[in-house]
PDB file of C-alpha atoms in Angstrom:
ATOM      1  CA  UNK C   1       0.000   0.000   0.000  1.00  0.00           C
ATOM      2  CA  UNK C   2       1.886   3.454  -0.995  1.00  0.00           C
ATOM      3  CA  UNK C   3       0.546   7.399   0.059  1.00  0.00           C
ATOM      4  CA  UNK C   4      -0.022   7.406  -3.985  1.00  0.00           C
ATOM      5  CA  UNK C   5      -2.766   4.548  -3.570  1.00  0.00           C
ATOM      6  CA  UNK C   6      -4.295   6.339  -0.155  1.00  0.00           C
ATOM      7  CA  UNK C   7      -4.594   9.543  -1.801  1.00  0.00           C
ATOM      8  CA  UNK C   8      -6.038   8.252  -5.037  1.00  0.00           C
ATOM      9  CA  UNK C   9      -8.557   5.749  -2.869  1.00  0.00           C
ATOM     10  CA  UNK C  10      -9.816   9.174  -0.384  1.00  0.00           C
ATOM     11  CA  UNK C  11      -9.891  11.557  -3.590  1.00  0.00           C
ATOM     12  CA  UNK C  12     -12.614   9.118  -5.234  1.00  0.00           C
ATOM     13  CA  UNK C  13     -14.579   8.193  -1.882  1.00  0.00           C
ATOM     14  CA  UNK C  14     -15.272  11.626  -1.280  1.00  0.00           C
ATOM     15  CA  UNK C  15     -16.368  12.414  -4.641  1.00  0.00           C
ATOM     16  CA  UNK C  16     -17.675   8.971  -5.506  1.00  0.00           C
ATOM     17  CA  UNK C  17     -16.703   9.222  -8.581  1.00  0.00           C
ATOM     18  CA  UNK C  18     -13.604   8.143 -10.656  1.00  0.00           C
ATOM     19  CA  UNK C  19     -13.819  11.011 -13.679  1.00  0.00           C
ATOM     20  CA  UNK C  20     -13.861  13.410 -10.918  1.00  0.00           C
ATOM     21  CA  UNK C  21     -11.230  12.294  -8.750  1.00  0.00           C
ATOM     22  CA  UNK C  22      -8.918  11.539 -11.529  1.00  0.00           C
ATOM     23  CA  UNK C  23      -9.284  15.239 -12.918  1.00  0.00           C
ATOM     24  CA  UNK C  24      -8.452  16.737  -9.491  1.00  0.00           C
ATOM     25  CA  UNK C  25      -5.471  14.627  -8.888  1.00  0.00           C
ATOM     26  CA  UNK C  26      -4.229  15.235 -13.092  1.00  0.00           C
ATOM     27  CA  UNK C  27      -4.219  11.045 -13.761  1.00  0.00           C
ATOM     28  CA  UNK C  28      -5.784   9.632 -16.153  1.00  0.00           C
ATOM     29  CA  UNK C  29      -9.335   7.769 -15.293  1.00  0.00           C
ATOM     30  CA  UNK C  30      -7.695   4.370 -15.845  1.00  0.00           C
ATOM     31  CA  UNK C  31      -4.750   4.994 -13.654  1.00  0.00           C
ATOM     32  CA  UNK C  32      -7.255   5.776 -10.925  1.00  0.00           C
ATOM     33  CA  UNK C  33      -9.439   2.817 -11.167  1.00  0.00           C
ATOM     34  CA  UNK C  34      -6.101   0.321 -11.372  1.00  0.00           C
ATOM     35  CA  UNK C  35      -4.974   1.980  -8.407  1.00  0.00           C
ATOM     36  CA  UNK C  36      -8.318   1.361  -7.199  1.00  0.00           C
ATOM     37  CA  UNK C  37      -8.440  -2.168  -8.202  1.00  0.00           C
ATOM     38  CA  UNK C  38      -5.007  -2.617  -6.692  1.00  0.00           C
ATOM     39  CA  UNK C  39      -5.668  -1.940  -3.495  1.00  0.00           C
ATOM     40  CA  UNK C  40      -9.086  -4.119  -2.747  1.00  0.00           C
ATOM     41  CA  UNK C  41      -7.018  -6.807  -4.778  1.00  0.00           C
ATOM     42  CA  UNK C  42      -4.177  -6.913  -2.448  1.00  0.00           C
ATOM     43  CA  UNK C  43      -6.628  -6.584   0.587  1.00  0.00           C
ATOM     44  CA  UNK C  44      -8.856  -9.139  -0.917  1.00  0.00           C
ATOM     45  CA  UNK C  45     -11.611  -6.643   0.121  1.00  0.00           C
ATOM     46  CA  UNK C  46     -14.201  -4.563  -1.589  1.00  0.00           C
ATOM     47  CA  UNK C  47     -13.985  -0.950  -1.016  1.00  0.00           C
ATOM     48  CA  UNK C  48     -16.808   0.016  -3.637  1.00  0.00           C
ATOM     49  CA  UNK C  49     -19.924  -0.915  -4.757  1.00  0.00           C
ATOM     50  CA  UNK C  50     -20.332  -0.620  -8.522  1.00  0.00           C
ATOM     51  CA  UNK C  51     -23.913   0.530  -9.217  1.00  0.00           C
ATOM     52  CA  UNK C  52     -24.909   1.438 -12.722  1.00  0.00           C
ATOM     53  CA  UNK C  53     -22.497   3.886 -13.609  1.00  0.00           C
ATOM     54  CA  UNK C  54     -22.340   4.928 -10.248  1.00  0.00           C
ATOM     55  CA  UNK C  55     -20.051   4.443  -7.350  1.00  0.00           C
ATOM     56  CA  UNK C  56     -20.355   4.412  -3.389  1.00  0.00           C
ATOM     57  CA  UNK C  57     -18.377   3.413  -0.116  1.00  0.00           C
ATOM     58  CA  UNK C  58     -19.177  -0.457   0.733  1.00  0.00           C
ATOM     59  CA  UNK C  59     -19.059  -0.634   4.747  1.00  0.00           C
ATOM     60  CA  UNK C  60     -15.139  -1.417   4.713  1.00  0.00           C
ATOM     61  CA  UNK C  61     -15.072   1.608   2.538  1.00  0.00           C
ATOM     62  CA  UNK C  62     -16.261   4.030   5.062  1.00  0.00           C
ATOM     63  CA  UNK C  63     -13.980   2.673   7.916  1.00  0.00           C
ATOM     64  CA  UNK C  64     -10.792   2.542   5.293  1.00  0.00           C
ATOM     65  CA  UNK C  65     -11.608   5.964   5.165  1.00  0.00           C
ATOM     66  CA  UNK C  66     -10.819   7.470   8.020  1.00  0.00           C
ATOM     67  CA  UNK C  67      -7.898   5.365   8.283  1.00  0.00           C
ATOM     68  CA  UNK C  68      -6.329   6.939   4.995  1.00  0.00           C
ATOM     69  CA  UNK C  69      -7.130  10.140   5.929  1.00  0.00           C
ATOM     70  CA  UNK C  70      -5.264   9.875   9.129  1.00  0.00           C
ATOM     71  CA  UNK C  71      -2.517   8.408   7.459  1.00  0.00           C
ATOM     72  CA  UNK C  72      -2.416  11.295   4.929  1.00  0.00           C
ATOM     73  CA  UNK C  73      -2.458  13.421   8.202  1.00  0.00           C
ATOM     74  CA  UNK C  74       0.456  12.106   9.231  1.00  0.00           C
ATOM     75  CA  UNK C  75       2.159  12.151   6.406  1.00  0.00           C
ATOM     76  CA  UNK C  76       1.805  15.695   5.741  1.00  0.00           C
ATOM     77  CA  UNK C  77       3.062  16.515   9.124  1.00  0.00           C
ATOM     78  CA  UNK C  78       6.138  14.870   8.538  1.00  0.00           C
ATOM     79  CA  UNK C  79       6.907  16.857   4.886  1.00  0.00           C
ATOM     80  CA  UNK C  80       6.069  19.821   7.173  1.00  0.00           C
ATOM     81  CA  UNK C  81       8.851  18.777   9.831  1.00  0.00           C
ATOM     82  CA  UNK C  82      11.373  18.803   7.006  1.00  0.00           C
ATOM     83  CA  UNK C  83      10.064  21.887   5.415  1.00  0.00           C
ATOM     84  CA  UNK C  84      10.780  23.422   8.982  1.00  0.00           C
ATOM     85  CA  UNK C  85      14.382  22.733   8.387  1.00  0.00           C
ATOM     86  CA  UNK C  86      14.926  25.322   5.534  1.00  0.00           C
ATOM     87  CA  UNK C  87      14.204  28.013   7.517  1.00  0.00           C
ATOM     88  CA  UNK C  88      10.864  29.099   6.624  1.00  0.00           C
ATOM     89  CA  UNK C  89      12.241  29.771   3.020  1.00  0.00           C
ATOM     90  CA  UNK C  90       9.672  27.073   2.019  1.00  0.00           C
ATOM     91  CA  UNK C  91       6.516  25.852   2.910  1.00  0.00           C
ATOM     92  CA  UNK C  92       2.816  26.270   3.845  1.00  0.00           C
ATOM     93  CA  UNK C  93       0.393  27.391   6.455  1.00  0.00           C
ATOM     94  CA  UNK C  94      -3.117  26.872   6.260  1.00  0.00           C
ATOM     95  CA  UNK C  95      -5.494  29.702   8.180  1.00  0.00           C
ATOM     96  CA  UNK C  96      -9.279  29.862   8.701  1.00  0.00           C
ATOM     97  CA  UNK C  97     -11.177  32.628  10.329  1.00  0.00           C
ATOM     98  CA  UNK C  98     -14.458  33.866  10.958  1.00  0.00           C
ATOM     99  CA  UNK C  99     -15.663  36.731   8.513  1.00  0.00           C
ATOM    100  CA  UNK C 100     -15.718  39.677  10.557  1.00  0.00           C
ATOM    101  CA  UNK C 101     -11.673  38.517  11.306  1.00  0.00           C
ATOM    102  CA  UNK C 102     -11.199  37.667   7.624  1.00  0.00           C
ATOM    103  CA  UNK C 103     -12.632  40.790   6.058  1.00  0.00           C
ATOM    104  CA  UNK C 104     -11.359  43.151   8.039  1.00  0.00           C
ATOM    105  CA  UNK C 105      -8.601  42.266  10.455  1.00  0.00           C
ATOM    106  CA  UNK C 106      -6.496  39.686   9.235  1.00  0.00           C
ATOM    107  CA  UNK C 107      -5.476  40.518   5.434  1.00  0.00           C
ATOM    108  CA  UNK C 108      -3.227  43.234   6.729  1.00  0.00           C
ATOM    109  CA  UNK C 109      -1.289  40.866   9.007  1.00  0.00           C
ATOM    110  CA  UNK C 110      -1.375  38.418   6.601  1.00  0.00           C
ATOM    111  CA  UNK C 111       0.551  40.916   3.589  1.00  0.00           C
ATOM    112  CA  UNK C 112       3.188  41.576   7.088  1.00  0.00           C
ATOM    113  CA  UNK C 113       4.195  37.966   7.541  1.00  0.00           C
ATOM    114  CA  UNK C 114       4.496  37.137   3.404  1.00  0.00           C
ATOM    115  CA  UNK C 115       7.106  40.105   3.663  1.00  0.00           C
ATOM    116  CA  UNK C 116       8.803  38.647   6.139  1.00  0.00           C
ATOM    117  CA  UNK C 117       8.592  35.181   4.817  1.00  0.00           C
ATOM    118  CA  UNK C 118       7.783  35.161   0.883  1.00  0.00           C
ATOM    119  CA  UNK C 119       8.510  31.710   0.299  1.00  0.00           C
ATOM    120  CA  UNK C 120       5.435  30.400   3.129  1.00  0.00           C
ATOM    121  CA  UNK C 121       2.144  30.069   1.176  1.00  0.00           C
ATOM    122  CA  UNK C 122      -0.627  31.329   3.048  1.00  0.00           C
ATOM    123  CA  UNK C 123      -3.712  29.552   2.459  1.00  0.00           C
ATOM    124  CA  UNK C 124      -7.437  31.147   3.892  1.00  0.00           C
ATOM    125  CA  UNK C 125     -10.729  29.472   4.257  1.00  0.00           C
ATOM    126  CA  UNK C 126     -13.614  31.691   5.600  1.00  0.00           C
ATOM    127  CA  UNK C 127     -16.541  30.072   7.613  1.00  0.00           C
ATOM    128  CA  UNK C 128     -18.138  30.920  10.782  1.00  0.00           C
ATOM    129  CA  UNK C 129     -16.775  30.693  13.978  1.00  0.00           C
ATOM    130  CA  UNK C 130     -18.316  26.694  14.557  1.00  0.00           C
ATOM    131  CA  UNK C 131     -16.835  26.184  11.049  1.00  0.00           C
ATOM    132  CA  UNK C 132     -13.249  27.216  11.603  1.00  0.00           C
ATOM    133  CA  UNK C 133     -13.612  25.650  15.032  1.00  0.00           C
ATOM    134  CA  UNK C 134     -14.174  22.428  13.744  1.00  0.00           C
ATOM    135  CA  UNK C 135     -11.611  23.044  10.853  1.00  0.00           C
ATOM    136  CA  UNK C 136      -8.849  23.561  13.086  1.00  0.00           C
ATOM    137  CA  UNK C 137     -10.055  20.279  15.194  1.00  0.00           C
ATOM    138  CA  UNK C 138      -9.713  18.205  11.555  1.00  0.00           C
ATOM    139  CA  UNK C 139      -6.368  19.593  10.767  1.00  0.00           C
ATOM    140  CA  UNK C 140      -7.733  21.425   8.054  1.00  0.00           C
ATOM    141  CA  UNK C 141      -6.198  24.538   9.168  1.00  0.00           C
ATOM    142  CA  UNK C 142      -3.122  24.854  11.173  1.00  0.00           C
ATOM    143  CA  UNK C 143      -4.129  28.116  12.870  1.00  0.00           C
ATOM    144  CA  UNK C 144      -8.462  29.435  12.739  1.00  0.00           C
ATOM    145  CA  UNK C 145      -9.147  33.060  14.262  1.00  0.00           C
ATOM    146  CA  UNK C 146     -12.437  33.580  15.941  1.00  0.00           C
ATOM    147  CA  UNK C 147     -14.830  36.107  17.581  1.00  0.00           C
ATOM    148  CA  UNK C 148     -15.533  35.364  21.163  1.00  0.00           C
ATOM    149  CA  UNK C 149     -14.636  32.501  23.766  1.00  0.00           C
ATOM    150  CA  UNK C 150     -13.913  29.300  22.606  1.00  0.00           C
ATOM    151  CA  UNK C 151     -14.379  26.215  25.134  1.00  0.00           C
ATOM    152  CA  UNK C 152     -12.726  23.539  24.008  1.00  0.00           C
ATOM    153  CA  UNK C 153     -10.254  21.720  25.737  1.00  0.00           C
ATOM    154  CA  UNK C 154      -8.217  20.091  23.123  1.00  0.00           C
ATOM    155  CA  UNK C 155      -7.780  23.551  21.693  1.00  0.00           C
ATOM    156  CA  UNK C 156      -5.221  26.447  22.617  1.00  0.00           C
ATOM    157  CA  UNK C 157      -7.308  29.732  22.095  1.00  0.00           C
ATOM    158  CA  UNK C 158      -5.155  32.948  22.466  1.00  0.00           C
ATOM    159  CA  UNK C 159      -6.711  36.624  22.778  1.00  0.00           C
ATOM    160  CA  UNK C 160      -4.972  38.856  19.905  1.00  0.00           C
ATOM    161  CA  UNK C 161      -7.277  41.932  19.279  1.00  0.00           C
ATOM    162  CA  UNK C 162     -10.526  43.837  21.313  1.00  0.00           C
ATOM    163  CA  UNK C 163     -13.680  43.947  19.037  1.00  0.00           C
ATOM    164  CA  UNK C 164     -16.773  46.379  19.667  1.00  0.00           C
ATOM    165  CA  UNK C 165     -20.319  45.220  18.646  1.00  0.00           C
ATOM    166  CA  UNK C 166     -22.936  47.342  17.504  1.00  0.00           C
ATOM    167  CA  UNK C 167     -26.575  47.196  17.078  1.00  0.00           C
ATOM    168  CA  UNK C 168     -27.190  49.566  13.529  1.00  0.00           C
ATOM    169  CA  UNK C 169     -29.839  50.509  11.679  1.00  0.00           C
ATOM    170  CA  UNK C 170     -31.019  52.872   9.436  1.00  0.00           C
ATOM    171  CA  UNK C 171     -31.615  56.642  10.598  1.00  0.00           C
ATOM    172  CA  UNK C 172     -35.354  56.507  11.562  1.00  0.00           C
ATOM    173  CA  UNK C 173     -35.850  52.982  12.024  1.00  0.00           C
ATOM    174  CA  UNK C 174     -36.147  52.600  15.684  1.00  0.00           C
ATOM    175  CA  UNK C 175     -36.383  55.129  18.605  1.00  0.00           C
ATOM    176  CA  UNK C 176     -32.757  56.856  18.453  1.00  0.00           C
ATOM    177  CA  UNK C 177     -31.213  58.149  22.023  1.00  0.00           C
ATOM    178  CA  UNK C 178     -33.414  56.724  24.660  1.00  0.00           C
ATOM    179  CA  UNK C 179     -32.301  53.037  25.995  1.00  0.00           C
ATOM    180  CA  UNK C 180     -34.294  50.353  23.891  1.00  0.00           C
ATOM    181  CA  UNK C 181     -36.705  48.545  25.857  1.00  0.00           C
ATOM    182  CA  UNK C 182     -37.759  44.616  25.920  1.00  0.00           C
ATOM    183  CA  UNK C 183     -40.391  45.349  24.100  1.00  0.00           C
ATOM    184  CA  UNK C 184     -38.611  47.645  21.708  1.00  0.00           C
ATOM    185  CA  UNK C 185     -35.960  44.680  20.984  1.00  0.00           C
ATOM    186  CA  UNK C 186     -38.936  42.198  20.135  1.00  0.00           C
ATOM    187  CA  UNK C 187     -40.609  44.428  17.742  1.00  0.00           C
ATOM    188  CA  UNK C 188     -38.138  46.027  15.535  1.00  0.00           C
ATOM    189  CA  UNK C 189     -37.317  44.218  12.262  1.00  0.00           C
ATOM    190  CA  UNK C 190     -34.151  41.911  12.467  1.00  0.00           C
ATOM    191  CA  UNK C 191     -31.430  41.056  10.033  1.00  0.00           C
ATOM    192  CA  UNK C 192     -29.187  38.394  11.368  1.00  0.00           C
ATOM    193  CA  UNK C 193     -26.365  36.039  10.552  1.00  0.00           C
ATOM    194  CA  UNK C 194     -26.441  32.126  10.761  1.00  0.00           C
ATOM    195  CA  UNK C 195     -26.192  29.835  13.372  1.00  0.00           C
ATOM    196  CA  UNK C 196     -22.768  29.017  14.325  1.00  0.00           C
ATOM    197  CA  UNK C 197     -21.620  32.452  13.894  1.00  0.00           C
ATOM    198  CA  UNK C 198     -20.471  34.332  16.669  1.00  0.00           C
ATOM    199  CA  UNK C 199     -21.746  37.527  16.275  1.00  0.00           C
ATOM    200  CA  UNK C 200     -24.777  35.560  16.275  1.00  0.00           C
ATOM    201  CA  UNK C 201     -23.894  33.918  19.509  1.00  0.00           C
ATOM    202  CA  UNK C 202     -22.962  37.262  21.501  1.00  0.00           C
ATOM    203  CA  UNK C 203     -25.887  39.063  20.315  1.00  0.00           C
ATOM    204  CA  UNK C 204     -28.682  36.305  21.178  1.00  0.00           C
ATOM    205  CA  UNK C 205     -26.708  36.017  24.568  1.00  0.00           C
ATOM    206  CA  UNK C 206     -27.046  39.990  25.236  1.00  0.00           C
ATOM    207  CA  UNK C 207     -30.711  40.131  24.137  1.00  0.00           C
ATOM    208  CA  UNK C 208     -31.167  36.794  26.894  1.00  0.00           C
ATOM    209  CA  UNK C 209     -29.276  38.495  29.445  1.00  0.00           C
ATOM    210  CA  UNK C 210     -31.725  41.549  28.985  1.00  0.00           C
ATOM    211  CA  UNK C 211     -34.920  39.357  29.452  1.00  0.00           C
ATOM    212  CA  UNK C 212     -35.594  39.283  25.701  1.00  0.00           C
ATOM    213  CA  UNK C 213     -36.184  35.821  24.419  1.00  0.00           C
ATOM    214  CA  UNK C 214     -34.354  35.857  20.833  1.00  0.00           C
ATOM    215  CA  UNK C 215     -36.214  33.584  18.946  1.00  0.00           C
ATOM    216  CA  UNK C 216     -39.098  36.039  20.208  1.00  0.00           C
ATOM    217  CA  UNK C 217     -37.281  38.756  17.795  1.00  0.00           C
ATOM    218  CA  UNK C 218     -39.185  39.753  14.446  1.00  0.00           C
ATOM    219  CA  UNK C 219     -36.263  38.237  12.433  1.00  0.00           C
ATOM    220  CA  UNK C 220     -37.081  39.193   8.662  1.00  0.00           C
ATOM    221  CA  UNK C 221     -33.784  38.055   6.871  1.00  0.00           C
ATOM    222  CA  UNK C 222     -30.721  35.537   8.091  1.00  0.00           C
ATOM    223  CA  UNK C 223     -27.817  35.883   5.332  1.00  0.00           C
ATOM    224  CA  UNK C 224     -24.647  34.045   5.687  1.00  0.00           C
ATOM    225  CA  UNK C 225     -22.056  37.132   5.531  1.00  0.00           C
ATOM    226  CA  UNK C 226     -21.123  40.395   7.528  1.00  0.00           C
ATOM    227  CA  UNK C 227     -21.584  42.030   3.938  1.00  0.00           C
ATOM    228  CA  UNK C 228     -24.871  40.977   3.096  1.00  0.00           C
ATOM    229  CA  UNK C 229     -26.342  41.752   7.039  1.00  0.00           C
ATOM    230  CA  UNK C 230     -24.820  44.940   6.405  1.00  0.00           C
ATOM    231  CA  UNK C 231     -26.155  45.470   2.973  1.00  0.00           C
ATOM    232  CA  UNK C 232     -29.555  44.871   4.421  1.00  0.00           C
ATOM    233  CA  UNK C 233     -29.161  47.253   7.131  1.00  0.00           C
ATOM    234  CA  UNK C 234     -28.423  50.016   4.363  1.00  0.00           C
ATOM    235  CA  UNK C 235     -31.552  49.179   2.846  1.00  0.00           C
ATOM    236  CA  UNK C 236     -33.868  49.713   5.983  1.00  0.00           C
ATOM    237  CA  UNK C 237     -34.489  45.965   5.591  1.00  0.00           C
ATOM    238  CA  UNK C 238     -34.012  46.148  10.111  1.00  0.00           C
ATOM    239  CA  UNK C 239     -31.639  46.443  12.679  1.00  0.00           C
ATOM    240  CA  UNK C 240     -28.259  44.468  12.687  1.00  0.00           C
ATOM    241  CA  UNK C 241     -25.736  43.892  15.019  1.00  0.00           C
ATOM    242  CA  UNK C 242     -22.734  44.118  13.268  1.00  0.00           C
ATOM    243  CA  UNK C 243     -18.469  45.075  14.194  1.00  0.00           C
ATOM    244  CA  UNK C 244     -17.880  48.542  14.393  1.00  0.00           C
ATOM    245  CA  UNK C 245     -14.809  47.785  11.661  1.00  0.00           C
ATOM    246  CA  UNK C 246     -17.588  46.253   9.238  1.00  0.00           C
ATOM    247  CA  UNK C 247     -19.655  49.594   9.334  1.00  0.00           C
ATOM    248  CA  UNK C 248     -17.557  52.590  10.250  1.00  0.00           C
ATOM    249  CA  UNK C 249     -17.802  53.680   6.885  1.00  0.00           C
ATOM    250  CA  UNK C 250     -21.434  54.066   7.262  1.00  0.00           C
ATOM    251  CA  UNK C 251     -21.560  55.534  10.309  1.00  0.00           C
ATOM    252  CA  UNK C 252     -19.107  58.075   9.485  1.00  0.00           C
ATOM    253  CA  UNK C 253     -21.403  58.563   6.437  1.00  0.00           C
ATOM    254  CA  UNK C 254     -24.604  58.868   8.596  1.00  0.00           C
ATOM    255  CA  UNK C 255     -26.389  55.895   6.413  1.00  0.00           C
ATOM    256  CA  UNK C 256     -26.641  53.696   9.662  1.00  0.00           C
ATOM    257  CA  UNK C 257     -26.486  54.714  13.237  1.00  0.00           C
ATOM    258  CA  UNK C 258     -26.195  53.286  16.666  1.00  0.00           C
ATOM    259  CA  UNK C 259     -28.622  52.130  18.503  1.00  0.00           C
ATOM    260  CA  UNK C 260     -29.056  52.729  22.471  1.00  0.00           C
ATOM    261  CA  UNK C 261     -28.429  48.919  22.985  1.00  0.00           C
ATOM    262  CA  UNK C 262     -24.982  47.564  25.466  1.00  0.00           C
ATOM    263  CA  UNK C 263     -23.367  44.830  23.796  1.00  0.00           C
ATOM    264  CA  UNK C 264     -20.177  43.576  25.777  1.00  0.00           C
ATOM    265  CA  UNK C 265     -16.753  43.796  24.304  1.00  0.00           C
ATOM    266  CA  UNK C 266     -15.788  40.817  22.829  1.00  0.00           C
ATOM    267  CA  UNK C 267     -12.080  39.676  21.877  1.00  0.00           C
ATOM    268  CA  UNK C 268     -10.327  37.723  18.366  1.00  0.00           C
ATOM    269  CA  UNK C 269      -8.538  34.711  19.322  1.00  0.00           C
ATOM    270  CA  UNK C 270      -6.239  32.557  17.687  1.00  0.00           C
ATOM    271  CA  UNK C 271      -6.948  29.144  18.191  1.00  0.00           C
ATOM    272  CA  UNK C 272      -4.497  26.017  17.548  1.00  0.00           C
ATOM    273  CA  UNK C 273      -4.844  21.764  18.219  1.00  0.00           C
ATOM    274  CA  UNK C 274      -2.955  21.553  21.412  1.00  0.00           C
ATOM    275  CA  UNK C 275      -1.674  17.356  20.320  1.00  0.00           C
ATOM    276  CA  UNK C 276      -0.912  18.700  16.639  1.00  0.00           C
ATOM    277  CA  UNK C 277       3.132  19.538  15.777  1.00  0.00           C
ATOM    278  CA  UNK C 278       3.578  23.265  15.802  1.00  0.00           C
ATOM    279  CA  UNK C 279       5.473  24.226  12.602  1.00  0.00           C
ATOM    280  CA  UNK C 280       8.172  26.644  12.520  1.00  0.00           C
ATOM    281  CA  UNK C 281       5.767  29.072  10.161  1.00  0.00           C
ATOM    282  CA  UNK C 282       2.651  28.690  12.753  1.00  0.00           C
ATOM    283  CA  UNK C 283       5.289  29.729  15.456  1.00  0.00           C
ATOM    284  CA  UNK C 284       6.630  32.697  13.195  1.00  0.00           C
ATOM    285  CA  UNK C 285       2.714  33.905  12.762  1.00  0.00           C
ATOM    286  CA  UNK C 286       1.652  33.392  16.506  1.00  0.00           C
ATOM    287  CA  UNK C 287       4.967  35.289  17.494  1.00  0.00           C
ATOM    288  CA  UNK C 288       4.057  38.348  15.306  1.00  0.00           C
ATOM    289  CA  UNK C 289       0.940  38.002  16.834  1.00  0.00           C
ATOM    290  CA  UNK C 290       2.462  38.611  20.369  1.00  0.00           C
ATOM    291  CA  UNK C 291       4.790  41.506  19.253  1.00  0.00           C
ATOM    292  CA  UNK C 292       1.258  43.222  17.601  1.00  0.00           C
TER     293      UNK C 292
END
């Protein structure tokens, strides 16, 4: 069994489909299904079922799977281990972060560290905060960056910047100056973000902690980005709470405006596997995190 077959096998069980998998590795689609048919043959075991012109995961299948992927895990650690050795003039580091961190907050550090160290690739995913959570957990990204606490003990989590939340909306929309009341919050016209995302999660916590029940809220649109929410907000769609980097602009421009509702500060973290090796290039980012 070679890292060629594993790689081949795990490309077309998670498309479950040879064409595809053979495209995305750049073999041909009969070099894939030998190396396919080499592997059950020397296990004497059937990894896929065959139906119609279709393919899926027999039983032993699904738990080779995991296996390969852990072994794929691995291996990629080690190349990273001897990566480390010439002195970050080469390699890769993987980041994911939440959107209000990806946006707004990380792209500058990001351009810092490629001057330092052009010959690291850095590679970003954007989810929400339960995405990149569970990303970083997978080993799908060596470093995630979140909004808010993370608890999670097989995860380091390290503060690197203050946040301020906001709930915006536009000029007119709900009573401006005087403290907004229970009754005031379950009324006015929400936009919101997704579950799993942790503005989400800070803002339904403030709203409980004021006696307002949030799934009492008139929520008229969820969207999936900072952007959109905000977008909506400009349009008089309803109120938002947003970061105050994702609508300065607008605020400076008087096209949204604060509303008279406490929101506690909140922090970005880094977050990292605690059992996972640290590379020399995840050091090199977390340490001009520290200097920031």
């Amino acid at each position: 069994m070679t890292l060629e077959q594993l790689r081949i096998f795990v490309a077309v069980a998670e498309r479950e489909h040879i064409t595809q998998a053979a495209r995305a590795l750049n073999l041909t689609q009969s070099a894939t299904s030998a190396a396919i048919a080499a592997l059950e043959a020397r296990h004497a075991t059937q990894l896929f079922n065959r139906v119609g012109r279709r393919i899926e995961l027999t039983e032993a299948g699904r738990l080779f799977l995991a296996e390969a992927r852990a072994v794929l895990a691995r291996a990629a650690a080690a190349e990273n281990v001897l990566a480390d050795l010439a002195e970050l003039r080469r390699g890769s580091l993987r980041l994911a972060a939440s959107q209000t961190v990806a946006n707004y907050w990380l792209p500058p550090l990001m351009h810092r560290y490629r001057r330092a160290y052009p010959g690291i690739e850095l590679k970003l995913s954007i989810g929400n905060t339960e995405t990149v959570q569970m990303q970083v957990h997978q080993g799908d990204a060596d470093l995630g960056f979140v909004e808010g606490d993370i608890a999670d003990e097989n995860l380091d989590a390290m503060p690197v910047a203050n946040d301020e939340l906001l709930l915006v909306g536009k000029p007119g929309l709900a009573p401006k100056g005087r403290k907004l009341t229970a009754a005031d919050l379950v009324a006015l016209p929400w936009v919101v973000r997704e579950p799993g995302s942790g503005t989400r999660a800070m803002s339904e916590a403030t709203l409980a902690a004021l006696g307002v029940d949030p799934e009492q809220r008139n929520v008229v649109l969820q969207l999936p980005s900072n952007e959109a929410v905000r977008s909506a907000a400009l349009s008089g769609a309803g109120v938002a709470v947003l970061s105050r980097i994702v609508v300065e602009a607008a605020l400076l421009a008087g096209t949204l405006e604060t509303l008279n509702m406490r929101l506690p500060p909140r922090r970005f973290y880094v977050l990292r596997e605690k059992h996972r090796y640290a590379t020399r290039a995840e050091k090199a980012f977390i340490t001009m995190l520290e200097r920031d």
